[in-house]
CSV table of C-alpha atoms and ligand atoms in Angstrom, one decimal:
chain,number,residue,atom,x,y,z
A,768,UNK,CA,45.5,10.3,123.1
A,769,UNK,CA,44.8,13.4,121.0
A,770,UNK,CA,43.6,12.6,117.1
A,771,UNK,CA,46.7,12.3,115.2
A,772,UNK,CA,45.3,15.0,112.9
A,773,UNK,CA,43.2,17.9,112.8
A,774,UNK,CA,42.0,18.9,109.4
A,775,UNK,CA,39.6,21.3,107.5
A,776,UNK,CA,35.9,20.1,108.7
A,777,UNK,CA,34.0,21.9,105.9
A,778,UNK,CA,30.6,20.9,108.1
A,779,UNK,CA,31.5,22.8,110.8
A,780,UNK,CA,32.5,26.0,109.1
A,781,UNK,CA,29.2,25.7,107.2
A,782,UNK,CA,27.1,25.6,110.5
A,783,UNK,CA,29.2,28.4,112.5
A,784,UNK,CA,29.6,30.7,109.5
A,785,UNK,CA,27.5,29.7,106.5
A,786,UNK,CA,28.6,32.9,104.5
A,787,UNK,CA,31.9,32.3,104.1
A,788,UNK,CA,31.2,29.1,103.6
A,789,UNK,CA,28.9,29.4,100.9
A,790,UNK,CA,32.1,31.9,99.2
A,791,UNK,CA,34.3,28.6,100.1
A,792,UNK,CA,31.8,26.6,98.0
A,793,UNK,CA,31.1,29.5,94.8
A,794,UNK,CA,34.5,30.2,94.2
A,795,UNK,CA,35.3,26.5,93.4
A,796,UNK,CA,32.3,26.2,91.5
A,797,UNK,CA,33.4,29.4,89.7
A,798,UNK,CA,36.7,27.5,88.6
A,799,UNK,CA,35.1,24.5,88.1
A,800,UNK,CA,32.6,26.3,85.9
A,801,UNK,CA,34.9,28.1,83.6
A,802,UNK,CA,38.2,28.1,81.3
A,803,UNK,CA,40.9,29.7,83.7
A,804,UNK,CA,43.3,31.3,81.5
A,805,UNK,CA,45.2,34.1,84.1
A,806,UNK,CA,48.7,33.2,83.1
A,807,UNK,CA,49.6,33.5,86.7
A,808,UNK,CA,47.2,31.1,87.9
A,809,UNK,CA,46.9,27.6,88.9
A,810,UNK,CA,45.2,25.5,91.1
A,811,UNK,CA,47.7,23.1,93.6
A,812,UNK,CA,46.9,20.4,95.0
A,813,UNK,CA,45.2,18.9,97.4
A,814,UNK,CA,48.1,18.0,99.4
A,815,UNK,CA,49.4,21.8,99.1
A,816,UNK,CA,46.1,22.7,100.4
A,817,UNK,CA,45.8,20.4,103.6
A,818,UNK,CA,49.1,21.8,104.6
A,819,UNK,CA,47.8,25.7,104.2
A,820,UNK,CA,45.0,25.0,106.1
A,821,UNK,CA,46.6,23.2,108.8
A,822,UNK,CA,47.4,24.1,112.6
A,823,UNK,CA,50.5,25.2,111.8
A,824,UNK,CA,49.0,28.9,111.0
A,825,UNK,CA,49.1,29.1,114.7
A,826,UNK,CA,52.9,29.0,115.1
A,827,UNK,CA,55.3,31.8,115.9
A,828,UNK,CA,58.8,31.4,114.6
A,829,UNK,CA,60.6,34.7,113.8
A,830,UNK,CA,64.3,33.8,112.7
A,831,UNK,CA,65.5,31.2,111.1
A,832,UNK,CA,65.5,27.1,112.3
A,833,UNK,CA,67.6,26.4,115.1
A,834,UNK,CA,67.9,30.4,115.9
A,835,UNK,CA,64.6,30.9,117.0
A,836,UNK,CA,63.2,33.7,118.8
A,837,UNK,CA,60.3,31.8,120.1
A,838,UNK,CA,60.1,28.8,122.4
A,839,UNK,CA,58.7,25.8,121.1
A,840,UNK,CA,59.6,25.6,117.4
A,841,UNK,CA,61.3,22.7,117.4
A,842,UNK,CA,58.3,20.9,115.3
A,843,UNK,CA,58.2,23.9,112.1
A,844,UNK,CA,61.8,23.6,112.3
A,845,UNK,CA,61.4,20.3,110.6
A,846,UNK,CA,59.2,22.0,108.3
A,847,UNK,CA,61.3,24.8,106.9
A,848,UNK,CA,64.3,22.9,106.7
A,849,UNK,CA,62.4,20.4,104.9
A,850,UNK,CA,61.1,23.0,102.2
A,851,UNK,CA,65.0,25.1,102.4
A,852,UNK,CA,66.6,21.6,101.3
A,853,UNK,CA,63.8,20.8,99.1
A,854,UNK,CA,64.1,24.3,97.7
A,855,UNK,CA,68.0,24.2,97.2
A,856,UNK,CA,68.0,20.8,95.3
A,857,UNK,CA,65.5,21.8,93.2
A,858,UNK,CA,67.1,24.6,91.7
A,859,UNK,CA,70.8,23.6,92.4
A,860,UNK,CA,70.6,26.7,94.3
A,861,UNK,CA,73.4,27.3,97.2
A,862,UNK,CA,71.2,29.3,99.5
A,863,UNK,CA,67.1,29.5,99.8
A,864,UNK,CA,64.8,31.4,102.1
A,865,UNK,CA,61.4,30.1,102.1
A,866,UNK,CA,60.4,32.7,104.5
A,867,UNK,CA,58.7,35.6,102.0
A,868,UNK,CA,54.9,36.3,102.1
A,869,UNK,CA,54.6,36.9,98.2
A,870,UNK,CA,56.8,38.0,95.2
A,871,UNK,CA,56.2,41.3,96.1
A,872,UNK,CA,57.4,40.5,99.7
A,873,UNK,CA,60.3,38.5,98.2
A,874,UNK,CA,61.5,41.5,95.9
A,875,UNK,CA,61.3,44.0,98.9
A,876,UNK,CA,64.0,41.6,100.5
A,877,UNK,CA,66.0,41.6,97.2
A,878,UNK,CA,66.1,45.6,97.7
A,879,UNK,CA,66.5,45.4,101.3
A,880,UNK,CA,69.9,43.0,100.8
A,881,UNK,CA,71.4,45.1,98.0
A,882,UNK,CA,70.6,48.4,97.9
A,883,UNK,CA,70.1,51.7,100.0
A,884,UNK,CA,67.3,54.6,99.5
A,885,UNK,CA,68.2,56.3,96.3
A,886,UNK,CA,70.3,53.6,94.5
A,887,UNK,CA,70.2,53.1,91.2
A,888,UNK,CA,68.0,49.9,89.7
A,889,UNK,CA,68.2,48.9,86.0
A,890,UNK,CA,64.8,46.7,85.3
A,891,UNK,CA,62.3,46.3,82.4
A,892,UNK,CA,59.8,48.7,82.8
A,893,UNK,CA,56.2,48.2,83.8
A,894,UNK,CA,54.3,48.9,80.4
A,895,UNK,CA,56.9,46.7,78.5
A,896,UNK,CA,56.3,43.9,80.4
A,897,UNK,CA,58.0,44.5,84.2
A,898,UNK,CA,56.6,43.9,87.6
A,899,UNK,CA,54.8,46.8,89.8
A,900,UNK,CA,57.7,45.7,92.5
A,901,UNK,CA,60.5,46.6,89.2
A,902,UNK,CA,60.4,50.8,89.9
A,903,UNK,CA,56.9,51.7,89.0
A,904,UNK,CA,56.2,55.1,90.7
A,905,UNK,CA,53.4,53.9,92.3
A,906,UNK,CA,55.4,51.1,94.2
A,907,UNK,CA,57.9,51.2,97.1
A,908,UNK,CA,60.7,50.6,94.4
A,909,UNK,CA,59.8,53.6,92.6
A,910,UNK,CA,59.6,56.1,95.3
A,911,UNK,CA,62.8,54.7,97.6
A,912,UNK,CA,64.7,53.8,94.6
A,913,UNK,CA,66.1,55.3,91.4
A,914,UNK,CA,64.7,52.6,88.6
A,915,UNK,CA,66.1,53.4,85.2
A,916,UNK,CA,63.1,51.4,82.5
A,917,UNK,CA,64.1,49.4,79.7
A,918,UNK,CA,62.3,47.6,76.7
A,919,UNK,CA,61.6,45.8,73.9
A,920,UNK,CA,62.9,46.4,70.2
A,921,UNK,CA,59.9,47.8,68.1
A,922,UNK,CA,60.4,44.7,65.7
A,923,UNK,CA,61.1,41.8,67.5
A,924,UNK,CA,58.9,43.0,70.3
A,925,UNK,CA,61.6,41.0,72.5
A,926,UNK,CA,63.9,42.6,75.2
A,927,UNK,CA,65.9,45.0,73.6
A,928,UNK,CA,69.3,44.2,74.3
A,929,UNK,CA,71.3,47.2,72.7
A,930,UNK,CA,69.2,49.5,75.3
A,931,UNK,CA,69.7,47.6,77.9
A,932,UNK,CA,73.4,47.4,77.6
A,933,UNK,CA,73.9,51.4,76.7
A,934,UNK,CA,71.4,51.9,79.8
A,935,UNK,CA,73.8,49.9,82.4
A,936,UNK,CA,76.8,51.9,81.1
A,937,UNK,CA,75.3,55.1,80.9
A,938,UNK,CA,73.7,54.6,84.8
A,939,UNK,CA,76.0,52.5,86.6
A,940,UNK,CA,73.2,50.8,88.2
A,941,UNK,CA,73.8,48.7,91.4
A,942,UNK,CA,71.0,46.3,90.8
A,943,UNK,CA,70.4,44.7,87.2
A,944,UNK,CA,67.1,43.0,86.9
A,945,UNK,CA,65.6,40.4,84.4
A,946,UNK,CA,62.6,38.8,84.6
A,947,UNK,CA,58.6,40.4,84.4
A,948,UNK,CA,55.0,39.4,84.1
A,949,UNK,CA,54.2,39.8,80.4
A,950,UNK,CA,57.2,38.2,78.5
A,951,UNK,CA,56.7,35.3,76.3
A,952,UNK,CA,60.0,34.6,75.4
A,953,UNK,CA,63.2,33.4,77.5
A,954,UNK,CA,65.5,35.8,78.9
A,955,UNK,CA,69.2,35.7,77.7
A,956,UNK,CA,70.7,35.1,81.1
A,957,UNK,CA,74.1,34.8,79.8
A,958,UNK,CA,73.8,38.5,78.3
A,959,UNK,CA,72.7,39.9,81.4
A,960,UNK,CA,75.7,38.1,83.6
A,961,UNK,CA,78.2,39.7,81.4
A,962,UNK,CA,76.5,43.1,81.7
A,963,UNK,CA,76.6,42.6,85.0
A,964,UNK,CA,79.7,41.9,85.7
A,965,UNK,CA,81.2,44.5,83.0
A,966,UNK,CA,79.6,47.3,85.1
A,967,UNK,CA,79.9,46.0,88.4
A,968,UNK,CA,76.7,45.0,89.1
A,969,UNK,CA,74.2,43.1,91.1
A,970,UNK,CA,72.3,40.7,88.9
A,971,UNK,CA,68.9,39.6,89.9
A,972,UNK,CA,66.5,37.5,88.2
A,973,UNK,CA,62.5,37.8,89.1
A,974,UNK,CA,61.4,34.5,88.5
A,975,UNK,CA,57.7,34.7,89.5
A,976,UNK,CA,56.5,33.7,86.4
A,977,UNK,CA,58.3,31.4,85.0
A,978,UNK,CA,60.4,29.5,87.8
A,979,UNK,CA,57.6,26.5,87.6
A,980,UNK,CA,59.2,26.3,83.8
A,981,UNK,CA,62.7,25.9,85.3
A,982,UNK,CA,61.9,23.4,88.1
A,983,UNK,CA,60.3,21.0,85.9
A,984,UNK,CA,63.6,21.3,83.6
A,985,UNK,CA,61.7,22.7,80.4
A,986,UNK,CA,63.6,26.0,80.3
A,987,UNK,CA,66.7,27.2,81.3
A,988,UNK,CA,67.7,27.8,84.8
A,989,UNK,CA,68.9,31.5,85.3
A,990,UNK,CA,70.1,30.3,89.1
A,991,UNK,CA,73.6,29.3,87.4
A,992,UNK,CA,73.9,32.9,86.1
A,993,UNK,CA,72.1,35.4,88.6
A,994,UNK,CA,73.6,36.8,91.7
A,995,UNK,CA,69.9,36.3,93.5
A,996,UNK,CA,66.8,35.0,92.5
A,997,UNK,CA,63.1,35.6,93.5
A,998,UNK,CA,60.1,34.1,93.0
A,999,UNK,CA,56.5,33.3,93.7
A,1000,UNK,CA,55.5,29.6,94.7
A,1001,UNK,CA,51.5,29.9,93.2
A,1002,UNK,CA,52.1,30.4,89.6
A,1003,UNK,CA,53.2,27.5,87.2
A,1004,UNK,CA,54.8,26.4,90.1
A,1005,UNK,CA,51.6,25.3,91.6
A,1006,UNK,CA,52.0,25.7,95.4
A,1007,UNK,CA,51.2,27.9,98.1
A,1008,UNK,CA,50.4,31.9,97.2
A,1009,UNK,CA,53.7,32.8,98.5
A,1010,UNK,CA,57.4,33.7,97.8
A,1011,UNK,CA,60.7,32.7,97.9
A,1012,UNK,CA,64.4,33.5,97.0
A,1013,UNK,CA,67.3,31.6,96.0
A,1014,UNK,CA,70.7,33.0,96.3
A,1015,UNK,CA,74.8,32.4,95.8
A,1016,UNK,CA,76.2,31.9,99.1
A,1017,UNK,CA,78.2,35.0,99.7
A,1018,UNK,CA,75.0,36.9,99.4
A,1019,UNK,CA,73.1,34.1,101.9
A,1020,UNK,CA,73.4,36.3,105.0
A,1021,UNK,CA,72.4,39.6,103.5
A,1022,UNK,CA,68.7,37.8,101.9
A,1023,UNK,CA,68.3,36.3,105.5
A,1024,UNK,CA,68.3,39.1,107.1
A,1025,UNK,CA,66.7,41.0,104.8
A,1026,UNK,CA,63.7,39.0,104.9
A,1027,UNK,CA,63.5,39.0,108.5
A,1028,UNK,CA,64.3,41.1,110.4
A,1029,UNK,CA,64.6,44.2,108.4
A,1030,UNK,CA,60.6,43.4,106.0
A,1031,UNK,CA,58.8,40.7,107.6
A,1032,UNK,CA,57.4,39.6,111.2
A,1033,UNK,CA,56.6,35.6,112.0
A,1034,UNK,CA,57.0,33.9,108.5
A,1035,UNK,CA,53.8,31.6,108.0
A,1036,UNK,CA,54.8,28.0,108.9
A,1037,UNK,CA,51.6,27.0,107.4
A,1038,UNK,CA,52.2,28.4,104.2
A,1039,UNK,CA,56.1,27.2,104.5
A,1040,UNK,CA,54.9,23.2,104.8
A,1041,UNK,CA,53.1,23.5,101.9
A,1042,UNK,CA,56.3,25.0,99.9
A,1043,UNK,CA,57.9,22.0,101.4
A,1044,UNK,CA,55.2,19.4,100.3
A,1045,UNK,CA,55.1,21.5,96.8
A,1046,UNK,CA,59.1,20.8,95.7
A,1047,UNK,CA,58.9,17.5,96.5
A,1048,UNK,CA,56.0,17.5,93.9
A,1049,UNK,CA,58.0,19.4,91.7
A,1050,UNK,CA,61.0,16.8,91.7
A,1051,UNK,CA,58.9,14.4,90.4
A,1052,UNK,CA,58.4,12.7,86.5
A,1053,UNK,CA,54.8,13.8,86.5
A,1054,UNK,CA,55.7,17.4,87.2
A,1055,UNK,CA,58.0,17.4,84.7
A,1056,UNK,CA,56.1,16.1,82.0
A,1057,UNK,CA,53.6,19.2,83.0
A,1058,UNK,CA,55.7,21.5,82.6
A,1059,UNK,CA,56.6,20.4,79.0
A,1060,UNK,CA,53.1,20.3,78.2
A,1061,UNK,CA,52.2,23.6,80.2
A,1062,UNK,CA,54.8,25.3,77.2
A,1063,UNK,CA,53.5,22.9,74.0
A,1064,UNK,CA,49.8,24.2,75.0
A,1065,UNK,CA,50.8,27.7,75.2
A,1066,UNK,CA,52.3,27.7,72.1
A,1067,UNK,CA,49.3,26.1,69.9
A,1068,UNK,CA,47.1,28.5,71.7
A,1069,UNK,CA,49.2,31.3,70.7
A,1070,UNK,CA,49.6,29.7,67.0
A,1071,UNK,CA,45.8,29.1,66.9
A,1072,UNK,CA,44.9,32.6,68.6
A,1073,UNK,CA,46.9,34.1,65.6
A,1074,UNK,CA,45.4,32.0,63.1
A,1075,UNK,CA,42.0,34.1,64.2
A,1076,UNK,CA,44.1,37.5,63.8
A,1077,UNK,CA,44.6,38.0,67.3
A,1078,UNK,CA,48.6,38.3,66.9
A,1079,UNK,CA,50.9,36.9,69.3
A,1080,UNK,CA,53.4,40.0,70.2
A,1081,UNK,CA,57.0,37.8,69.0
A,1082,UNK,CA,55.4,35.7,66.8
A,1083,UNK,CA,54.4,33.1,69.9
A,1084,UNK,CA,55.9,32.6,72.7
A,1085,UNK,CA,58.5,29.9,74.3
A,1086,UNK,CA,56.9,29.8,77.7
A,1087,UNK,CA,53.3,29.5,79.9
A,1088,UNK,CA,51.9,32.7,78.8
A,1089,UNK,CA,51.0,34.9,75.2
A,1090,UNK,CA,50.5,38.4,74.6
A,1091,UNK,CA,48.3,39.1,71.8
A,1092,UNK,CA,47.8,42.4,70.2
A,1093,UNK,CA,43.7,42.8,69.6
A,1094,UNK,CA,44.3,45.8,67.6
A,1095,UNK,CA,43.9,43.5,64.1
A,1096,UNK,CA,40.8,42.8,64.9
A,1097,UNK,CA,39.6,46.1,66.1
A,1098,UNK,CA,39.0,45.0,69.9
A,1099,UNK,CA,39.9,46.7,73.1
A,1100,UNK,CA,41.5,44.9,75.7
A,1101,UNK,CA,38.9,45.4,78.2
A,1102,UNK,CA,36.6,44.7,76.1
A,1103,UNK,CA,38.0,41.1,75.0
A,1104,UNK,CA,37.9,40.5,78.8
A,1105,UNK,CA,34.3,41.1,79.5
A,1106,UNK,CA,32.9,39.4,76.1
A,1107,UNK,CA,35.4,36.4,77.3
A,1108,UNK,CA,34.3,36.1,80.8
A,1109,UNK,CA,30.3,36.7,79.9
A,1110,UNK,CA,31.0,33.2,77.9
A,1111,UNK,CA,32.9,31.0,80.9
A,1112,UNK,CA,36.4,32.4,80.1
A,1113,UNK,CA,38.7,34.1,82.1
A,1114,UNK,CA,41.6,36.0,81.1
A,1115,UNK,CA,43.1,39.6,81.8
A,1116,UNK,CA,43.5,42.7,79.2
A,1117,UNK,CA,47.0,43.6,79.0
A,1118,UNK,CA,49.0,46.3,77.3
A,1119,UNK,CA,51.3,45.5,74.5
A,1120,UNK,CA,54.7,46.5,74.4
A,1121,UNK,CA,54.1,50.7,72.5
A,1122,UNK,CA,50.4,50.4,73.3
A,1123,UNK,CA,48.5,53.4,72.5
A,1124,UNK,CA,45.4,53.2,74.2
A,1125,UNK,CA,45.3,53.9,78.6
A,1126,UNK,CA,46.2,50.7,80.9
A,1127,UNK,CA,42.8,50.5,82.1
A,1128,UNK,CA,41.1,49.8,78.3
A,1129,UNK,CA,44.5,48.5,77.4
A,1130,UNK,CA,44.9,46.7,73.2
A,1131,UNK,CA,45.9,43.3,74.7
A,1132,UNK,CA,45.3,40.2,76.3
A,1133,UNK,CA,47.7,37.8,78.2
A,1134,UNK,CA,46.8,34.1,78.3
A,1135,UNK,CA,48.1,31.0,80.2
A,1136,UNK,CA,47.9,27.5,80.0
A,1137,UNK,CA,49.2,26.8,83.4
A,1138,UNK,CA,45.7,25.9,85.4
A,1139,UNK,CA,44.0,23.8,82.2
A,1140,UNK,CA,47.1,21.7,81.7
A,1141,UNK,CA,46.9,21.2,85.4
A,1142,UNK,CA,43.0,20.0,84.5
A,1143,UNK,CA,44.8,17.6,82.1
A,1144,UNK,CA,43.8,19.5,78.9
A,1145,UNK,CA,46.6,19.1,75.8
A,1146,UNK,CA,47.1,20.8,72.3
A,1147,UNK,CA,43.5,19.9,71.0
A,1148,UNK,CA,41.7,21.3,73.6
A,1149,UNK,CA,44.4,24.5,73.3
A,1150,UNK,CA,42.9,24.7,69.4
A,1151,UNK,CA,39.1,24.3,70.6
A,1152,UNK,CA,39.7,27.4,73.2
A,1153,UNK,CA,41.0,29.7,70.7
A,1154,UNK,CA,38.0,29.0,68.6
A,1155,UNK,CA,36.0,29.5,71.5
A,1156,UNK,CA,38.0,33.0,72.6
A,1157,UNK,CA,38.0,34.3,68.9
A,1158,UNK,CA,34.0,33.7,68.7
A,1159,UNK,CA,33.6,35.4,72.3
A,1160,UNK,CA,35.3,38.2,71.7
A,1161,UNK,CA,34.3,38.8,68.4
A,1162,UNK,CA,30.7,38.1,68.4
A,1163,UNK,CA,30.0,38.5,71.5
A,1164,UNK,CA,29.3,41.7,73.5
A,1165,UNK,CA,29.9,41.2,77.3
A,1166,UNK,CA,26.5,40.5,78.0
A,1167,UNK,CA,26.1,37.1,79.8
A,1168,UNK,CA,22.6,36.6,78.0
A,1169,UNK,CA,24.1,37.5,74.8
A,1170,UNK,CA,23.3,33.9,72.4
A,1171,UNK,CA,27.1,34.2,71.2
A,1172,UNK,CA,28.1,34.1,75.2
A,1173,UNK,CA,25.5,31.4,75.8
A,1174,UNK,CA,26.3,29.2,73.0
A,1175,UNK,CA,30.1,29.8,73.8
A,1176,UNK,CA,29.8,28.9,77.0
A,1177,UNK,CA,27.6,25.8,76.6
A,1178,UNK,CA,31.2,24.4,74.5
A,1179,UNK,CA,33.2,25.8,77.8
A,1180,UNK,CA,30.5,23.2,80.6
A,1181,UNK,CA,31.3,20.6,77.7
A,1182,UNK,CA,35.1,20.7,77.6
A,1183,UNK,CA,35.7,21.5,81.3
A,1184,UNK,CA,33.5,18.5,82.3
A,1185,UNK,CA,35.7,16.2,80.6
A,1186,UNK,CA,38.4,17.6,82.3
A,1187,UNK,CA,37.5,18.8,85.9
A,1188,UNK,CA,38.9,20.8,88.2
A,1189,UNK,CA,39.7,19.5,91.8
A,1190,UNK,CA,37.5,16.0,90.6
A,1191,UNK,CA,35.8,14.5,93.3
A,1192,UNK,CA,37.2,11.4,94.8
A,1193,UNK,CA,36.6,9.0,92.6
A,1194,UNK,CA,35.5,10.8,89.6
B,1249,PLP,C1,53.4,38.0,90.3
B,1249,PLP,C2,54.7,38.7,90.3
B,1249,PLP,C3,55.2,39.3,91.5
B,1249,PLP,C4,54.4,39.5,92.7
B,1249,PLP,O1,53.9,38.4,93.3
B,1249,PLP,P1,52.8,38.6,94.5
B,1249,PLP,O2,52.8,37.3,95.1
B,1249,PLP,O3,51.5,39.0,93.8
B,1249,PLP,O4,53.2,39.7,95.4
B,1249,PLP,C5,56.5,39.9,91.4
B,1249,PLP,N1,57.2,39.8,90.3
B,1249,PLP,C6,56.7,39.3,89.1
B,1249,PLP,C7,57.5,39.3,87.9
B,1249,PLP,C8,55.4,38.7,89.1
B,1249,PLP,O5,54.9,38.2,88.0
């Protein structure tokens, strides 16, 4: 009889390929090392994991379960369906495909299904918080299609809703599209349906952010409201790096095929169990509760950022993630993010909605609090990090030997050993 499992033997990598194992080995002492504050980070679990790196990698399955066009399937089958149903009940969501590579794979689907070369898209742009995938120039969606940007009001720094409106009458857009990588606050759903319907449009909702929010039931869902929505599964949602799109049925067959055949090959069973084994964690109490405490930390380390003078763009934010505008206390962007990751903490610059300076130096940062409330950190720790990202970035210089860097970083070993990442068995 064969072993009933084969599973990662870490020994064995080490001794045919010690450099990458040695990479295997750094990177998770990198993230054990530091404060991981990329607002579209996490770190899944070790269940998630043993299904990624399991023999399933090996499998080709183009089409769908049960419409195969490989012999042989019968086994991933179980698999997919498990994460589709998983996926639908989840999200009360009519229709899921589990199938997409990424977010980026997911949205090219969401064109593929609705709209031809040319068409007319109406999404937030880029600068004002959008997506690369939402129309960018540099992007597919911005060289096949026509994307029309809109933004936020000047004083509210929220989505400005009068534009979007006089936008979506003005261009008859066939695709409407909420959702981005740099907003704080929620998105009126309701508004955008309307819209939608009023001009006789598609309405989509790019989740990748915040879709962990909505499976663990501490924001509102926009899967009643949108025609179609995408997302990624390795944000708050804390599975797999991957994609996937939920759908109302009369638009099932158009995502399906769009997905596969028309933009991807064999979908990745491997990646497709762990979805699976990742909703079933998401329909769970614990989950839940992490996703309520994923917002409360966001928003006292926004409150406590501000406190410092590093202003949170709306005030503060209702979500996983805050913007802050540096420009108070006479930082760059990229200069916050070297002087924070010289002292153990890691965060990304970001332009603010009107920023003046380029997107490389940038007068923001975005932070998130998905991957240290995964580490089990709450609203105290949240204060202790702004403290420690105010005195980074304000004393500090970017040099690692720097005393400020040191000394900050000293108080980042201290707090991240109480709460480790990926503890060992038993700790
Ligand atoms: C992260 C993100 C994506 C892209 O996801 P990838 O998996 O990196 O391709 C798409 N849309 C939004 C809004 C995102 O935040």
């Amino acid at each position: 009889m064969s072993t009933p499992y084969y599973g990662p033997d870490y020994a064995a990598l080490q001794d045919f390929d010690p450099e990458i194992a040695g990479v295997l080995v750094d990177e998770l002492d990198r993230i054990r090392g530091g404060l991981q504050l990329i607002a579209s980070e996490n770190m899944s679990s070790p269940a998630v994991i043993t299904a990624l790196g399991s023999t399933l990698t090996n499998k080709y399955a183009e089409g769908y379960p049960g419409r195969r066009y490989y012999g042989g399937c019968e086994v991933v089958d179980v698999a997919e369906n498990l994460a589709i149903d998983r996926c639908k009940e989840l999200f009360g969501a009519d229709h899921a495909n589990v199938q997409p590579h990424s977010g980026a794979s997911a949205n090219q689907a969401v064109y593929g299904a609705f709209m031809q070369p040319g068409d007319t898209i109406l999404a937030m742009s880029l600068p004002m918080g959008g997506h690369l995938t939402h129309g960018t120039k540099v992007s597919f969606s911005g060289k096949w299609f026509n994307a029309i940007g809109y933004g936020v009001d000047k004083e509210t720094e929220n989505i400005d809703y009068d534009e979007v409106e006089r936008l979506a009458k003005e261009h008859k857009p066939k695709v409407i599209l909420a959702g981005g990588s740099a907003i704080p606050r929620l998105i009126d759903f309701e508004f955008f349906r309307k819209l939608a319907d009023e001009v006789g449009a598609i309405f989509w909702v790019d989740a990748a952010h915040f879709i962990g929010l909505v499976a663990g039931q501490a924001i509102p869902s926009p899967v009643p409201y949108a025609d179609v929505v995408s997302f990624t599964t390795h944000k708050v949602l804390r599975g797999p790096r991957a994609g996937a799109i939920v759908c109302k049925e009369e638009h099932a067959k158009a995502i399906d095929k769009a997905v596969f055949p028309m933009m991807q090959g064999g979908p990745q069973m491997h990646s497709i169990a762990a979805k699976a084994v990742n909703f079933k964690e998401c329909n769970t109490p614990e989950y839940r509760d992490y996703a309520r405490q994923v917002i409360a930390n966001a928003q006292q380390l926004a409150t406590s950022l501000g406190e410092f003078g590093i202003r949170p763009t709306t005030g503060g934010t209702d979500t996983h993630l805050s913007l802050h505008d540096l420009q108070g206390i006479g930082v760059t962007g990229a200069d916050a993010e070297k002087r924070a990751d010289a002292a153990g903490i890691v965060l990304n610059k970001n332009a603010i909605p009107f920023d003046p300076a380029k997107p490389n130096i940038a007068s923001g940062i975005r932070v998130g609090s998905p991957s240290v409330t995964t580490q089990g950190m709450g609203t105290d720790e949240m204060k202790l990090i702004a403290e420690l990202i105010n005195t980074a970035i304000t004393k500090g210089d970017g040099d690692p030997e720097h005393q400020v860097a040191k000394d900050v970083r000293a108080q980042v070993t201290e707090l991240v050993g109480r709460f480790p990442a990926y503890p060992a068995p038993g700790a």
